[in-house]
Amino acid sequence: MGKGKLYRVLMHFTTPLHIGEKEKIYNITQTFAHSDMLMSGIINAYSLLYGNSSTNQLVESFLQKSLPFEISSTMPYVGNEFFVPKPIGLHLHLYKDRGIIEVEKDKEIKKVKFIREKDLLSNFPGKYRVAGSFLQPKDMLHKFGDSEKAPSLGKIKERARVSIDRLSSSSNIYYFSHFEFKDNAGLWFYLRINDQSLEDKVKAAIRLLGDEGLGGDRTCGLGSFKVNFEECSMPEENDRTKYYMSLSLVNPQSEDEIKSALYYEILTRSGYIYSKAGLGIKRKAVRAFAEGTVFSGKVCGRVVDVTPQNFSQHRVYCFGLAFLVPLPEGVMMIGN
Amino acid sequence: MDVILKGKYIIKCKIKAVTGLHIGEGNNSIEIGGIDNAVVKDAEGKPYIPGSSLKGKMRSLMEFAEGKVKDDLMVVAVKKGDKPEICIHMCDDKECPVCGLFGRNHGKHVTKKEFLKDPKAEGRDFSDAVIPTRLIVRDAKLIESSITDEMKENLDLEWTEVKFENNIDRITSKANPRQSERVPAGAEFSAEFVVNRYEVDGSDDGEKYLSKFIKAMKLLEDDYLGGQGSRGNGKVKFVDIEIFYKDSSDYEKDSNDLKPIATAPSLDQL
Ligand SMILES: [Zn+2]
C-alpha cells in the first residue's frame, strides 16, 4: 500500500461491454474486469502512446517492486454510490442477529456480493437490507426507482455476428452476449500514483483505453468508456487494524503472504496473449486470490511471468499486485 | 515491431435510410405473436445499426474494390468438412489497405487455394504482419426525431414497419408468406468511426487509411446494408459529415474540445 495520490476512476460506458470469462466462448459474459486484465489494457495503451522502450522501463519498475502506480479491479457504481465486493468471511448473520441487517429469509444474506464502500469502512452505522446482490441502507431503495427492488446496473443482451462468404454469400452466424450499462451506472476502480512524474502519462493511457475499448469486439465499437478521475482518500489504518481486504487479484509472493490469507477464494487466470505482437497463443495459467480476500496483514503480491514456452517476441506478465483497504475496527468475521 | 499511435481521425455523421432497412437479429426463433424476421434493437427496444454489420459490409466491399477476392488471397474462415464454407480476404502484406484498416485475426490461416488442393493444409501464421486494427466502428443509434409524427402514422410498431412478403419456392411453387420488419425510409442514425493513425517502425500512415475509409463509405452508398438489398432495401447515405483529428498528445490533457478538420453535407462534397 503506497502513499501516492489516490483517485477513484469512473468508467462511464458509452457502448455495450463484452468481457468473456471463458476465452473463446462468446456467449458467456461477465460484467467486471479483474485487475490483471485492466492492467494489461493500461500497459498496452501506454505502449501505443509512448512506444516499446518506455513501456519496457515501466514494466521493469513493476518487476523491481517499486510500483509506479497501483490499481484495483473494476467494481460497480450506481449514481454516486460506490460498491466494493463483500469481504469473504464477513459474518452477515451476526449483523442480522444484532438488528443491523433486516431480511425476510436467511438465504437472502447468501446473495450479497456487493456492499457500499462507505458502509463497510464505517462498519455499518445504520440499518440495511439485501437488494438483489447488493447490501444497502434501508432508506436507499427509493433512489433507484420505485419499481426496482435492487439497484440495476443494466442489461445483458445477446448479439449476433455474421460472417459472409464473398462469392457464394452463404453465411455463418454465432452469438455472444454483452452488457449494456444504464446511463447512471458503470464501473470504477482505484488508481494510486506513486511516481508523480508518470501521472499525466498513466492518465493518458487510461483515457486512450477508454477510446480503444475494454474487453471483446472492441473494433466493432464495444467496451468504450469516458473516464473521470476523482481525487479521494483512504481511511487511516492504526495498530488495531486487524484485517485488510483486497480489491484486486493477488498472486502471493511468499509463503508468509499465503499464510496471511484468512478468508479467501482462489481463481484461475488464463487466456490468450493480447499485445501488439497480438498472437492468439495461450499464456500460462496462474492462480490468484480473488477480490474480497481478507488478509491478516499487508501483502504485496507480485507480477508473474506467464510467457509460454517457445514464445520469444516479448515476455508476458500477469499482474497479481495487491490493492488493499483496511477493514474497520469491530468488523465481525466468521469464527471470530 | 514498434507501433506508436500518432492520432485518431474521428468521423461523425448520420446514416440516412434512403429505402427501408432490414438488419436482422439473425435469430429465427419465433416468438408467439412476435415477428419472425425482426430487426436488431437495443436494450430500450430501439433499432440500431450494429458496428459489426457496418464494418463487415465495408470490409467485404473493399476486398472487391482492391482486387483481393482471389483464391490465393482469401482465407478459409469457416469450413464444413472438406468444403470451404466461408472465405474472406486476409493476408500478411504489410501494405494491404484492407487488412491494415479492418484488421487481421490471430492464429493460423489457410488460403482457399491451398485448401482446395489439400483440405488438411495447416496454413500459416500472419503474426509478423499483425498490428492493432486501425478502424473502430461504433453502433449507430437511431435519431428518434428522424421518425416524424407523420411517418409514425404509417408504422405498424413504434419505430418500424412490418411487411408481408410472399416468397415462392422455385421448385415446389409453394407460397411461403412471411412477415419482415424494416426501419422506414427516412430514418437516421448517428454514426461514429475512428481511424487510428500509426507510426509503424518509423513510417507514418499519414492520411492513407482515412482516405481508404472514405472510399469504403462511398462503396457502401453504392451498395446496400442489411438484408433483402436486391429487393430495394438497405440503400443508405452518409450525411452531415464531420471529421475530427485527435492528436495522441491530447490524451495527456484533462479535456479537449476538438474542432472538425473537415465538414460536408454529403460524401461527394467532402
Ligand atoms: Zn490483406
CSV table of C-alpha atoms in Angstrom, one decimal, chain A residues 81 100 102 116 119 126-129 136-144:
chain,number,residue,atom,x,y,z
A,81,GLU,CA,-22.9,5.1,-4.7
A,100,ILE,CA,-28.4,-4.2,11.7
A,102,GLU,CA,-33.2,-6.8,8.1
A,116,ARG,CA,-21.3,0.2,-0.4
A,119,ASP,CA,-20.9,1.3,4.8
A,126,GLY,CA,-27.4,2.3,10.0
A,127,LYS,CA,-30.0,-0.3,9.1
A,128,TYR,CA,-29.6,-2.4,6.0
A,129,ARG,CA,-31.4,-4.5,3.6
A,136,GLN,CA,-27.7,-1.3,1.0
A,137,PRO,CA,-29.2,1.1,3.6
A,138,LYS,CA,-32.9,0.5,4.2
A,139,ASP,CA,-33.9,4.0,3.2
A,140,MET,CA,-32.0,3.9,-0.1
A,141,LEU,CA,-34.4,1.8,-2.1
A,142,HIS,CA,-36.2,4.8,-3.4
A,143,LYS,CA,-33.1,6.1,-5.0
A,144,PHE,CA,-33.1,3.6,-7.8
